[in-house]
Coordinates of C-alpha atoms and ligand atoms in Angstrom, one line a residue:
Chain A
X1 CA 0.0 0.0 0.0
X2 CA 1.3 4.0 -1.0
X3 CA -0.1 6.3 1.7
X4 CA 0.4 9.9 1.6
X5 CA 1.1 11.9 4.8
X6 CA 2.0 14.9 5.5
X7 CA 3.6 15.6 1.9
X8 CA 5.7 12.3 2.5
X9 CA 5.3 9.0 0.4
X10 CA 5.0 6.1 2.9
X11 CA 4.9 2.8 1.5
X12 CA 3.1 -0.3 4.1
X13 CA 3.7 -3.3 4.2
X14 CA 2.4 -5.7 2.4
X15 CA 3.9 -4.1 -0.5
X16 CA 2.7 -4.8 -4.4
X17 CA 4.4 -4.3 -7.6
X18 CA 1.5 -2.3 -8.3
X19 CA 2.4 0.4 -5.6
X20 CA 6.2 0.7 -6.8
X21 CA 5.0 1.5 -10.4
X22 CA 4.9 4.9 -10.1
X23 CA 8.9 5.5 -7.7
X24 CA 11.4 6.4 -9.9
X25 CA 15.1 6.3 -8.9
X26 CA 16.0 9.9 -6.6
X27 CA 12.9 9.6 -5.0
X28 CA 12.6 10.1 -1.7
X29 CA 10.1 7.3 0.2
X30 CA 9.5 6.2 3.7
X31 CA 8.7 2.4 4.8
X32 CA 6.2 1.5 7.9
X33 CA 5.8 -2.3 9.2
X34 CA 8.1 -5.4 8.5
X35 CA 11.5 -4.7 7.6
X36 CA 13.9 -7.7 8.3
X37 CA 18.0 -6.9 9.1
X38 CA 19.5 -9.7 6.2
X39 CA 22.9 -9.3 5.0
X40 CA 25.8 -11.7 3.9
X41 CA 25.5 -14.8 5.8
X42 CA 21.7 -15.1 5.4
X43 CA 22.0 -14.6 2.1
X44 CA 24.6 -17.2 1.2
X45 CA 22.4 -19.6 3.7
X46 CA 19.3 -19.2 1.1
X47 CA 21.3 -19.0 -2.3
X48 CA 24.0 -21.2 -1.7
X49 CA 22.7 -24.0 0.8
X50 CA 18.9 -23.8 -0.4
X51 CA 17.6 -23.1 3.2
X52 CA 14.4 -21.0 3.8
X53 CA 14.5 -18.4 5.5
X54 CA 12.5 -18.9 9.1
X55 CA 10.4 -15.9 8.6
X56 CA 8.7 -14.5 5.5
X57 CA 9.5 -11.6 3.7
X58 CA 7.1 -12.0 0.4
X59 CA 6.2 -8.2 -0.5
X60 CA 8.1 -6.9 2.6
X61 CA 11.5 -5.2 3.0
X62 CA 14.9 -6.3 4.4
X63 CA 17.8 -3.9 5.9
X64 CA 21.4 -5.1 5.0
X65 CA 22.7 -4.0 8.5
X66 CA 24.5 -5.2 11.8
X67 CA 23.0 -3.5 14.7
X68 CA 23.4 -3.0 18.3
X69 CA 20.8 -4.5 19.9
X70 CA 20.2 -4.6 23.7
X71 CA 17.7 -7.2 25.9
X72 CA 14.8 -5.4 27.4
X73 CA 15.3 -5.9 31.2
X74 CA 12.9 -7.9 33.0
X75 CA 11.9 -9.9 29.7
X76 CA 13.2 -13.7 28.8
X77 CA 13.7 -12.6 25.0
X78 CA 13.2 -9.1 24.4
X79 CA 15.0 -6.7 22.4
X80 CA 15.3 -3.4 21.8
X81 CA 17.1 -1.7 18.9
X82 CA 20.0 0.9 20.0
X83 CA 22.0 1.4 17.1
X84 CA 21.1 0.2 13.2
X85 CA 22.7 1.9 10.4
X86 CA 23.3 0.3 6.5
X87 CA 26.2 -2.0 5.5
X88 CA 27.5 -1.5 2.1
X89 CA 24.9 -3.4 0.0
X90 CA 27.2 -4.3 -3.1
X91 CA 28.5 -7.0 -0.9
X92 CA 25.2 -8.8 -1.3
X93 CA 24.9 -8.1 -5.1
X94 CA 26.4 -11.4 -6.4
X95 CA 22.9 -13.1 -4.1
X96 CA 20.4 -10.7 -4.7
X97 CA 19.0 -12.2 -7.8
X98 CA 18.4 -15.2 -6.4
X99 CA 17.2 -13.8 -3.6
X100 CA 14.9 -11.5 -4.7
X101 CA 13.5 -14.8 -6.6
X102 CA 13.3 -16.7 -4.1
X103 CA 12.0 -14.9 -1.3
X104 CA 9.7 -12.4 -3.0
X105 CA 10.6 -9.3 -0.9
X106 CA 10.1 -5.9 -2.2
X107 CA 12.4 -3.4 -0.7
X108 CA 15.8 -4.2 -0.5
X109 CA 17.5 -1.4 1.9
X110 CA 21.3 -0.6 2.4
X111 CA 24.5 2.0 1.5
X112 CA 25.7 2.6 -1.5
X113 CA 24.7 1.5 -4.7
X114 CA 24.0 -2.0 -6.4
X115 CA 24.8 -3.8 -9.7
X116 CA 23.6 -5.7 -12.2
X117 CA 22.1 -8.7 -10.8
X118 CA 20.1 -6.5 -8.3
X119 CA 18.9 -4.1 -11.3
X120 CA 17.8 -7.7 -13.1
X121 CA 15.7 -8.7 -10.3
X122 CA 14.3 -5.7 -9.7
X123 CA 12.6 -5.1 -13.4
X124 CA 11.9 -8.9 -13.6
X125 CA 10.3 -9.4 -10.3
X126 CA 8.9 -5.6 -9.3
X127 CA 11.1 -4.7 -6.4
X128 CA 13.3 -1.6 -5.4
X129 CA 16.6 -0.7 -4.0
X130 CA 16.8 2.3 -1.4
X131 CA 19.5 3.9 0.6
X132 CA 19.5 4.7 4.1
X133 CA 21.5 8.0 4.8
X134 CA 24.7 6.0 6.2
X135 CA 26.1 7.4 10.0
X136 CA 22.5 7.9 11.1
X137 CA 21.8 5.4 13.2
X138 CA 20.2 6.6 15.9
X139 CA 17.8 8.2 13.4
X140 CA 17.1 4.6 12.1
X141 CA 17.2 2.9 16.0
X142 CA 14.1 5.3 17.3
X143 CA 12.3 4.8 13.7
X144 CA 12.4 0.4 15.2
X145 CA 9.2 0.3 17.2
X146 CA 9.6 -3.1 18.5
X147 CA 12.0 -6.3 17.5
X148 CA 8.9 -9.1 16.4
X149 CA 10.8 -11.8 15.9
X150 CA 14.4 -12.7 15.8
X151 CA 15.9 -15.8 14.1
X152 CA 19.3 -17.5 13.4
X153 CA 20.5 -16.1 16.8
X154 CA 23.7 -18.4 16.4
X155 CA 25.0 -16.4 13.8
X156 CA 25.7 -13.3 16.5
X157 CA 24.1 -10.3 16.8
X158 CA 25.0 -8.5 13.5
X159 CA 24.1 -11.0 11.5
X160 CA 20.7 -12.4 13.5
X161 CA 17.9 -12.0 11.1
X162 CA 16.1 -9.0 13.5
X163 CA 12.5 -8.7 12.3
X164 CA 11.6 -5.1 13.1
X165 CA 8.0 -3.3 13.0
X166 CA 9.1 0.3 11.6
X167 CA 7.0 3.4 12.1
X168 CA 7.9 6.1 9.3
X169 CA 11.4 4.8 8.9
X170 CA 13.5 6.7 6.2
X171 CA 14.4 9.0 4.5
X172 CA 14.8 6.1 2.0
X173 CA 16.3 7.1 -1.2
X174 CA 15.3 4.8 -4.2
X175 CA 18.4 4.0 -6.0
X176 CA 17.2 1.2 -7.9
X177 CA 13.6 1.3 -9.7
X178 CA 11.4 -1.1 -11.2
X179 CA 12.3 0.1 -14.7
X180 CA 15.7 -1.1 -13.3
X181 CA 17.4 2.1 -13.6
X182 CA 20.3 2.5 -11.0
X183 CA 21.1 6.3 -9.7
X184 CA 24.2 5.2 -8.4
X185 CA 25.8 4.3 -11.9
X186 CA 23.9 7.2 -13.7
X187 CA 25.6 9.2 -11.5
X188 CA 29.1 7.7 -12.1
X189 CA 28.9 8.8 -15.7
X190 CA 28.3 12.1 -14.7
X191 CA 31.2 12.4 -11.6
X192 CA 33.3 10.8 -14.2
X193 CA 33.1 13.2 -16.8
X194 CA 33.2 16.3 -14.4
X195 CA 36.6 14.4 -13.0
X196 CA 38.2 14.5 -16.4
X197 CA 37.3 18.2 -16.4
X198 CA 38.4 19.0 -13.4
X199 CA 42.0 17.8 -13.8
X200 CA 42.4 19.4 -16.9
X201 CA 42.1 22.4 -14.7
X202 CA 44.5 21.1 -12.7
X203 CA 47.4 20.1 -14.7
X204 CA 48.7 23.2 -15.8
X205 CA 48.5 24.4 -11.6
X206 CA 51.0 22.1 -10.4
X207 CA 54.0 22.5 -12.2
X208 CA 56.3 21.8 -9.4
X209 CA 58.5 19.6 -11.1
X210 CA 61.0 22.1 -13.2
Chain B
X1 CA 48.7 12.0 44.7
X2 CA 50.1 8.3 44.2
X3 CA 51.2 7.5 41.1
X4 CA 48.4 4.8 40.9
X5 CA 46.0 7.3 41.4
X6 CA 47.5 9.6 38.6
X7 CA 47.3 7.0 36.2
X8 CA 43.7 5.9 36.7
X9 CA 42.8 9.5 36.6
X10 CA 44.9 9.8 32.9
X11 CA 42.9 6.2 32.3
X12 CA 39.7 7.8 33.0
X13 CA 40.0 11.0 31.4
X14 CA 41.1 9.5 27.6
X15 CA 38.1 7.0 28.6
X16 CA 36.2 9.8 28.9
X17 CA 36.9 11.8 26.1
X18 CA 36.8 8.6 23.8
X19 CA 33.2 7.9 25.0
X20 CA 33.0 11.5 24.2
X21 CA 34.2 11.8 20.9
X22 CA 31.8 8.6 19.8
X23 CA 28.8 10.9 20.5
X24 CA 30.0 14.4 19.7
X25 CA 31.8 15.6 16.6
X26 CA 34.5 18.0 16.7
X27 CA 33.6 21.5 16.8
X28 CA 34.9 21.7 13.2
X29 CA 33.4 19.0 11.5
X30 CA 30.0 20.6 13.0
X31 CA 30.3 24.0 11.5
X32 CA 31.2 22.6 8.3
X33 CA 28.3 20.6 8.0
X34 CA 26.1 23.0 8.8
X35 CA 27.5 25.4 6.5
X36 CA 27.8 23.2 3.0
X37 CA 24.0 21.8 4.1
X38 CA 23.0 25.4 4.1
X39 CA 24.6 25.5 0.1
X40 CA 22.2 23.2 -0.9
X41 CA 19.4 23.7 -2.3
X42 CA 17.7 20.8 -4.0
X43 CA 15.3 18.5 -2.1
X44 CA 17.3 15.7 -1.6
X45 CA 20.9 17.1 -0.4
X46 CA 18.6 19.1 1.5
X47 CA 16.9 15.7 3.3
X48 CA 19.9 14.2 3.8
X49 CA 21.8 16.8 5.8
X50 CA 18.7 17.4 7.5
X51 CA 18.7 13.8 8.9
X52 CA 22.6 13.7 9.5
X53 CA 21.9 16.4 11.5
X54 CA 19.2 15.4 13.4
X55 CA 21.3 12.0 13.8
X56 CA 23.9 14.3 15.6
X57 CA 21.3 15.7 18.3
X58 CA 19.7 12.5 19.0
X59 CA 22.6 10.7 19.4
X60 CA 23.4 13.4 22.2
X61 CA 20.1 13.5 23.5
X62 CA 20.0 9.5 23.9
X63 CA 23.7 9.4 25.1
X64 CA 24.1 7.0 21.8
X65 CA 26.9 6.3 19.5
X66 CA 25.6 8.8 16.4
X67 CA 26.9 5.9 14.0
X68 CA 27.1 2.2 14.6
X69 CA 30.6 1.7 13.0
X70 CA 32.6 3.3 16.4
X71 CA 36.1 2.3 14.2
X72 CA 39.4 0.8 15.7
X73 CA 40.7 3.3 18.0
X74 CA 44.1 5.2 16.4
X75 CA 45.9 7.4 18.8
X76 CA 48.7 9.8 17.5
X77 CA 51.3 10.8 20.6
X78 CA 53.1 13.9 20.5
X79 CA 54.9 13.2 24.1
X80 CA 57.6 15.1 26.0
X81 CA 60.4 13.1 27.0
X82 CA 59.7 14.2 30.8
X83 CA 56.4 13.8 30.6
X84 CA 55.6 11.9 33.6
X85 CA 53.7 9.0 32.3
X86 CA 55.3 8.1 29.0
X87 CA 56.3 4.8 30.6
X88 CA 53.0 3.9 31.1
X89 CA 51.0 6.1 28.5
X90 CA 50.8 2.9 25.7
X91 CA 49.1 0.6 28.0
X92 CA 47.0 3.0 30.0
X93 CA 45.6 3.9 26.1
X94 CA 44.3 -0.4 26.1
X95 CA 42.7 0.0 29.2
X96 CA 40.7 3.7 28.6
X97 CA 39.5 2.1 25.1
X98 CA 38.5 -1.4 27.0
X99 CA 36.6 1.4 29.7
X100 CA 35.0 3.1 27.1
X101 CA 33.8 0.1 25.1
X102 CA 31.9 -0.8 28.3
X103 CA 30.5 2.6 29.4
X104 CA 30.0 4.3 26.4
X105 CA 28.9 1.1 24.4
X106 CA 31.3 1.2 21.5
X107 CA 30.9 -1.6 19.0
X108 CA 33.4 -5.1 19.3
X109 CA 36.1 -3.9 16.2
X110 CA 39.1 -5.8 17.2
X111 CA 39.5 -9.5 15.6
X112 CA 42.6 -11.3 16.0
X113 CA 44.4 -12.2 12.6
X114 CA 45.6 -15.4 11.7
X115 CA 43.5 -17.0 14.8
X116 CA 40.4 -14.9 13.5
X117 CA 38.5 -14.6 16.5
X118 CA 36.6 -11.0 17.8
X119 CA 38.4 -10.6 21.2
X120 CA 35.2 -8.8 22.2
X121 CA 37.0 -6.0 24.2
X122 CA 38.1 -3.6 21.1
X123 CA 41.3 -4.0 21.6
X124 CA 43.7 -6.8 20.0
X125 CA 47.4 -7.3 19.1
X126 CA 48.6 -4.1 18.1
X127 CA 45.0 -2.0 18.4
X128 CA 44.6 0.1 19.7
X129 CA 46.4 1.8 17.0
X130 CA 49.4 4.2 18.4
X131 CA 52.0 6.2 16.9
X132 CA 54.5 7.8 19.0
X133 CA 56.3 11.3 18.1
X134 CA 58.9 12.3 21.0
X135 CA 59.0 15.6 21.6
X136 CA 62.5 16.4 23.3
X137 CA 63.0 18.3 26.8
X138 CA 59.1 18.7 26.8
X139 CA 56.9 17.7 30.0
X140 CA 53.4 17.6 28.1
X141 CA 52.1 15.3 26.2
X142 CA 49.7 15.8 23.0
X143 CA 47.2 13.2 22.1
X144 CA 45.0 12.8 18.9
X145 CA 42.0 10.5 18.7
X146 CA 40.4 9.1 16.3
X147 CA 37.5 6.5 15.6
X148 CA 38.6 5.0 12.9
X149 CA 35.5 3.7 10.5
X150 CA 35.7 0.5 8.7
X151 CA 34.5 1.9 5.1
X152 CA 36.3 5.3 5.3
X153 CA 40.1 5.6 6.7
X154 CA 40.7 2.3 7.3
X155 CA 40.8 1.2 3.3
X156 CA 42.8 4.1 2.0
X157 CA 44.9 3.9 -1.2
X158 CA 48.6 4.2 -1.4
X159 CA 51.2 4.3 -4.4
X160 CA 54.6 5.3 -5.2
X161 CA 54.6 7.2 -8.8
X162 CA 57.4 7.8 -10.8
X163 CA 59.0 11.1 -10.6
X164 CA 58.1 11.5 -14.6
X165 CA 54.2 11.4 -13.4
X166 CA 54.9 14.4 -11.1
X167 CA 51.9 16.2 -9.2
X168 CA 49.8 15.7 -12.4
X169 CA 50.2 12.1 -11.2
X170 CA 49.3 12.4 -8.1
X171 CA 46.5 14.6 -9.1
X172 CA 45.1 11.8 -11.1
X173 CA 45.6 9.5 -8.5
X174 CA 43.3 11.4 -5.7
X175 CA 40.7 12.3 -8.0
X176 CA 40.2 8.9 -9.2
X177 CA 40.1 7.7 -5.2
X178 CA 36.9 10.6 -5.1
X179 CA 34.8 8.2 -7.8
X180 CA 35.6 5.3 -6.6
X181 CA 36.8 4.6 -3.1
X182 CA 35.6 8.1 -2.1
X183 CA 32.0 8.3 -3.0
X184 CA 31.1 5.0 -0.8
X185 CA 33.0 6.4 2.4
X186 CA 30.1 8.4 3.1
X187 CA 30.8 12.4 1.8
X188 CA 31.1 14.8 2.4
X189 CA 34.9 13.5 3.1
X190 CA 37.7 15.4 4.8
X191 CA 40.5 13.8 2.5
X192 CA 44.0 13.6 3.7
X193 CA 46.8 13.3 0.9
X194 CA 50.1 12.4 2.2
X195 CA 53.0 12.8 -0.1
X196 CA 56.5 11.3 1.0
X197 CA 59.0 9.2 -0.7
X198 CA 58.1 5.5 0.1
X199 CA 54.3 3.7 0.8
X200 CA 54.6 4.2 4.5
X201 CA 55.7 7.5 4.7
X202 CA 53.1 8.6 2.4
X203 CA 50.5 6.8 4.5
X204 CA 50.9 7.8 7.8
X205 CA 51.4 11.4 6.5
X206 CA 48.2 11.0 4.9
X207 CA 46.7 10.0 8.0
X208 CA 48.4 12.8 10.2
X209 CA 47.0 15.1 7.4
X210 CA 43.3 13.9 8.9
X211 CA 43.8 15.2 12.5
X212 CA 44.8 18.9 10.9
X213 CA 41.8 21.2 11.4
X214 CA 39.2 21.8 8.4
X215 CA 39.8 25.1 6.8
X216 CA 44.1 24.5 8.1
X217 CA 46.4 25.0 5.2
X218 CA 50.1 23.6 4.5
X219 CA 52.8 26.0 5.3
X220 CA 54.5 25.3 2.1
X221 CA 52.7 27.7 0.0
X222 CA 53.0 25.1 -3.4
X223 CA 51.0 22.0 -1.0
X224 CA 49.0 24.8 0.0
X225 CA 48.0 25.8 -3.2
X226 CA 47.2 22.2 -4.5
X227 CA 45.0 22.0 -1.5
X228 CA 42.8 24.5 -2.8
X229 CA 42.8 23.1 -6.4
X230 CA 42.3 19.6 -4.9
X231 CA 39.4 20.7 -2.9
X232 CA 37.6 22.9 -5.7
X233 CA 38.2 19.8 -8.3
X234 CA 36.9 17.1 -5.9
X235 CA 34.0 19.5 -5.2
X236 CA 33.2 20.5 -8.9
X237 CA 32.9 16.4 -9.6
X238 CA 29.6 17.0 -7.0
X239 CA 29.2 13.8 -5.0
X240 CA 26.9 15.5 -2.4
X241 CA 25.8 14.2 1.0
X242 CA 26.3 10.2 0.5
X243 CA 27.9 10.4 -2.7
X244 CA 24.2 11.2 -4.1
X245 CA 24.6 13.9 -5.5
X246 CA 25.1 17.7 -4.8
X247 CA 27.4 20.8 -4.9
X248 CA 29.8 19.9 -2.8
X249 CA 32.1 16.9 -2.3
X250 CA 34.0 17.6 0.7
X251 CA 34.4 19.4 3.9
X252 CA 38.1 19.8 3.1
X253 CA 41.4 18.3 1.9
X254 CA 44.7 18.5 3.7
X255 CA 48.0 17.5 2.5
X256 CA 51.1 16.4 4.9
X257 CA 54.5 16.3 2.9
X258 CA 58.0 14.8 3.9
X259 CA 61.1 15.2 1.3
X260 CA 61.6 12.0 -1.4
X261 CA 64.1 10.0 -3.2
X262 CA 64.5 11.7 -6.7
X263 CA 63.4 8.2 -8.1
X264 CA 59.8 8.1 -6.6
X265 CA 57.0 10.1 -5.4
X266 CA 55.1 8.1 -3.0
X267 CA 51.6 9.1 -2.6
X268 CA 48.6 7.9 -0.4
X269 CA 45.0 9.3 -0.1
X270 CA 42.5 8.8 3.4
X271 CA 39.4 9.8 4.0
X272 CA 37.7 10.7 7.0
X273 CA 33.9 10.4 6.3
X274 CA 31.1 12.8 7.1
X275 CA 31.1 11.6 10.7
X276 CA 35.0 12.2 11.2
X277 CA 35.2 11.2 14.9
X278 CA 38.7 12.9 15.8
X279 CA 39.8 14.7 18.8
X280 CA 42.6 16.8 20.7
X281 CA 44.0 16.9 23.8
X282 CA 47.1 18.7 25.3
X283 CA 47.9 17.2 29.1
X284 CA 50.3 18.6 31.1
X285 CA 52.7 17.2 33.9
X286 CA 50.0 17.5 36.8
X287 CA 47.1 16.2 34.4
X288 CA 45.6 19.4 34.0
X289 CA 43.7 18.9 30.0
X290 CA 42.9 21.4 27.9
X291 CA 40.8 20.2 24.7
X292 CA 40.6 22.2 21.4
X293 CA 38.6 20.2 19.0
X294 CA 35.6 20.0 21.6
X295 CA 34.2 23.3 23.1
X296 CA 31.3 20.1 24.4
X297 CA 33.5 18.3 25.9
X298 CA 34.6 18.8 30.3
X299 CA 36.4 16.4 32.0
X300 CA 35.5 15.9 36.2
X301 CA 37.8 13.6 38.1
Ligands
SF4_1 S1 32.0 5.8 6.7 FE1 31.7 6.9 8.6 S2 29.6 7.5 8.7 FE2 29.8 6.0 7.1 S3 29.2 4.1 8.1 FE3 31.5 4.2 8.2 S4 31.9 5.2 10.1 FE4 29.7 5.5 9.8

């Protein structure tokens, strides 16, 4: 579901293609309800080994992060989020294919851009790519209402799949669309090209060498 | 006092101002964000200094961490030869960064190599990080602090170019770290270039080049000029908050030079993100600490 608030886009969980149609890479969304912490290891566990994952994200969102999480005094198996920021999300790019595929999810949220197999999976399947602004972390902790769930707890806490109900969590900037269009590589084309420019400025400065 | 008690009270105070330093940036760092997010003007520049900001004042407000990566701790000494506690100084810097892991929290950043094991405590064989510079017939002792982040000055690049290359060379070779390296490190970036004759002495200069104040220029008026040009390039290229886009690319960039071999011209480029958690302190021979990177920051015994 798209809801409008307040002049923001807020996307709820569940999540259809239908709703992504109309976000285009540069745009700036927010998420409320499931969003799942999933990075490398859980990954490789679905792609390479075939296992399922123990909680389902079909047309919901993941986070590729490694928080700090802290037990809630007074409970057996209660956590609350302290600290959450994005981990560089390339590092997942040679799974998410696969597991886009596989699992169904619809937002995919991390730092820094994505590559080809991410932009694949994205047009064939309906899903988006978003950045998190990376260092803000407290921003992202008080956006966590509660932890629902938490799974594979023997892989340590930065890598326990931490299944988060999120209230207005963002800014989320879409760097992947469902056209498959990738801001972070449009980009590059354009840095590069002012780069070139800017040393030819350059050159002709630093003469030092006689 | 007892010495004992002198060194717990040295212990507590870089404890302190680590803990600090995790929470707060440097009174620099601040300004400068302030003033390049007030430069931009489309929406989503705009957004995301806005959060980064916010992120700042929550993370003071909820005694937090502002980012989750708290580095490997990297301490640069400037220490008199009678300063009091030199003897003691390296391992009194393990046990304040063990302190402050506890207190502050600071994230587990230390895993042994070879036996590949998270010790857990943030600190390891050889972390944290120190490098000594003995400063002769002096009684104080100078200390820089940094978080050092996992995606920012840990990488880094280093090379040693061939004289023929000259400073066009090693203008190539820092503008190509902006595009690549550079724009995931989380910009704006305070980039330190270290130029020197060999890989290390590049590096560390590089490094050293990180602790100078933003808006500080090279005394030698040429490295102070390529400074200039260096910054307005990187910043004409327009990575923008998060490498997203946007006027600017970086809060600053500092370059730390040592004389060369005539055969090579060793170069090296680190960047301190957006969030570059560094601090100074001078102490003197009866621990009495004055702090000029932190007008936030008070220290009570
Ligand atoms: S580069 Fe800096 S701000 Fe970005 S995640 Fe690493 S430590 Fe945090």
């Amino acid at each position: 579901m798209v809801e409008i608030r307040d002049g923001k886009k807020v996307l709820v969980t569940p999540v259809s293609k239908e709703d992504l149609k109309d976000i285009k890479i540069g745009d700036i969304i927010w998420l409320d309800g499931d969003l799942m912490t999933c990075r490398d290891v859980a990954h490789r566990r679905l792609v390479e080994y075939g296992r399922e994952l123990p909680y389902d994200i079909k047309d919901k969102a993941i986070f590729h992060a490694g928080p700090i999480v802290r037990k809630i005094e007074g409970t057996d198996d209660d956590y609350e989020m302290v600290s959450v920021g994005p981990t560089t999300s390339m590092r997942m790019e040679k799974f998410e294919y696969e597991f886009t595929k596989e699992t169904g999810v619809r937002v995919i949220v991390g730092k820094g851009g994505m590559g080809p197999n991410t932009e694949k999976a994205c047009k064939e399947f309906g899903a988006i790519h978003c950045v998190f602004p990376a260092g803000c972390a407290v921003v992202a902790a008080t956006e966590v209402e509660y932890v629902a769930e938490h799974h594979w707890d023997e892989l340590g806490m930065p890598e326990t799949l931490w299944c988060c109900k999120v209230k207005e969590f963002g800014p989320l900037i879409v760097s992947i669309d469902t056209d498959g269009r990738n801001l972070f590589e449009e980009q590059k084309v354009i840095y590069n090209e002012k780069k070139e420019a800017a040393k030819q400025r350059i050159y002709p400065e630093v003469k030092f060498i006689k | 006092m007892m010495k004992e008690t002198e060194i717990k009270k040295l212990t507590d105070m870089v404890a302190d101002f680590v803990g600090h330093i995790g929470k707060k940036l440097p009174d620099d760092v601040v300004a400068k964000i302030e003033e390049l997010g007030s430069k931009e003007d489309a929406a989503l520049p705009k957004v995301l200094y806005e959060t980064m900001t916010k992120n700042q004042s929550l993370a003071v407000e909820l005694d937090r961490p502002s980012c989750q990566d708290t580095g490997v701790l990297q301490f640069w000494l400037k220490c008199g030869t009678n300063f009091p506690y030199i003897n003691e100084l390296e391992n009194l810097l393990t046990d304040a960064v063990v302190q402050a892991t506890f207190a502050t929290p600071l994230r587990h950043n230390s895993v042994q190599t070879f036996d590949e094991y998270n010790t857990k405590k943030n600190v390891g064989k050889g972390t944290p990080t120190v490098w000594w510079d003995i400063v002769p017939n002096s009684d104080t002792c100078e200390i820089y602090a940094y978080m050092a982040g996992g995606g920012c000055t840990l990488p880094g690049k280093a090379m040693v170019l061939m004289p023929g290359a000259g400073y066009e060379g090693i203008t190539d070779f820092v503008l190509d770290q902006m595009t690549s390296y550079g724009l995931n490190a989380c910009p704006p970036l305070l980039v330190g270039v270290g130029v020197g004759t060999s890989i290390e002495t590049a590096a560390l200069n590089s490094k050293k080049a990180l602790m100078r104040p933003i808006g500080s220029h090279n005394d030698n008026e040429n490295a102070a000029k390529m400074e200039q040009l260096l910054e307005d390039g990187i910043n004409s290229i327009g990575l923008g908050p998060q490498g997203m886009g946007g006027k600017y690319s970086v809060m600053g960039v500092n370059i730390e030079n040592t004389a060369r071999h005539p055969s090579t011209i060793g170069v090296a480029v680190n960047v301190g993100c957006w969030s570059h958690r560094r601090g100074h302190i001078i102490v003197d021979r009866d621990l009495n600490v004055t702090c000029d990177t932190h007008s936030t920051w008070k220290f009570e015994a």
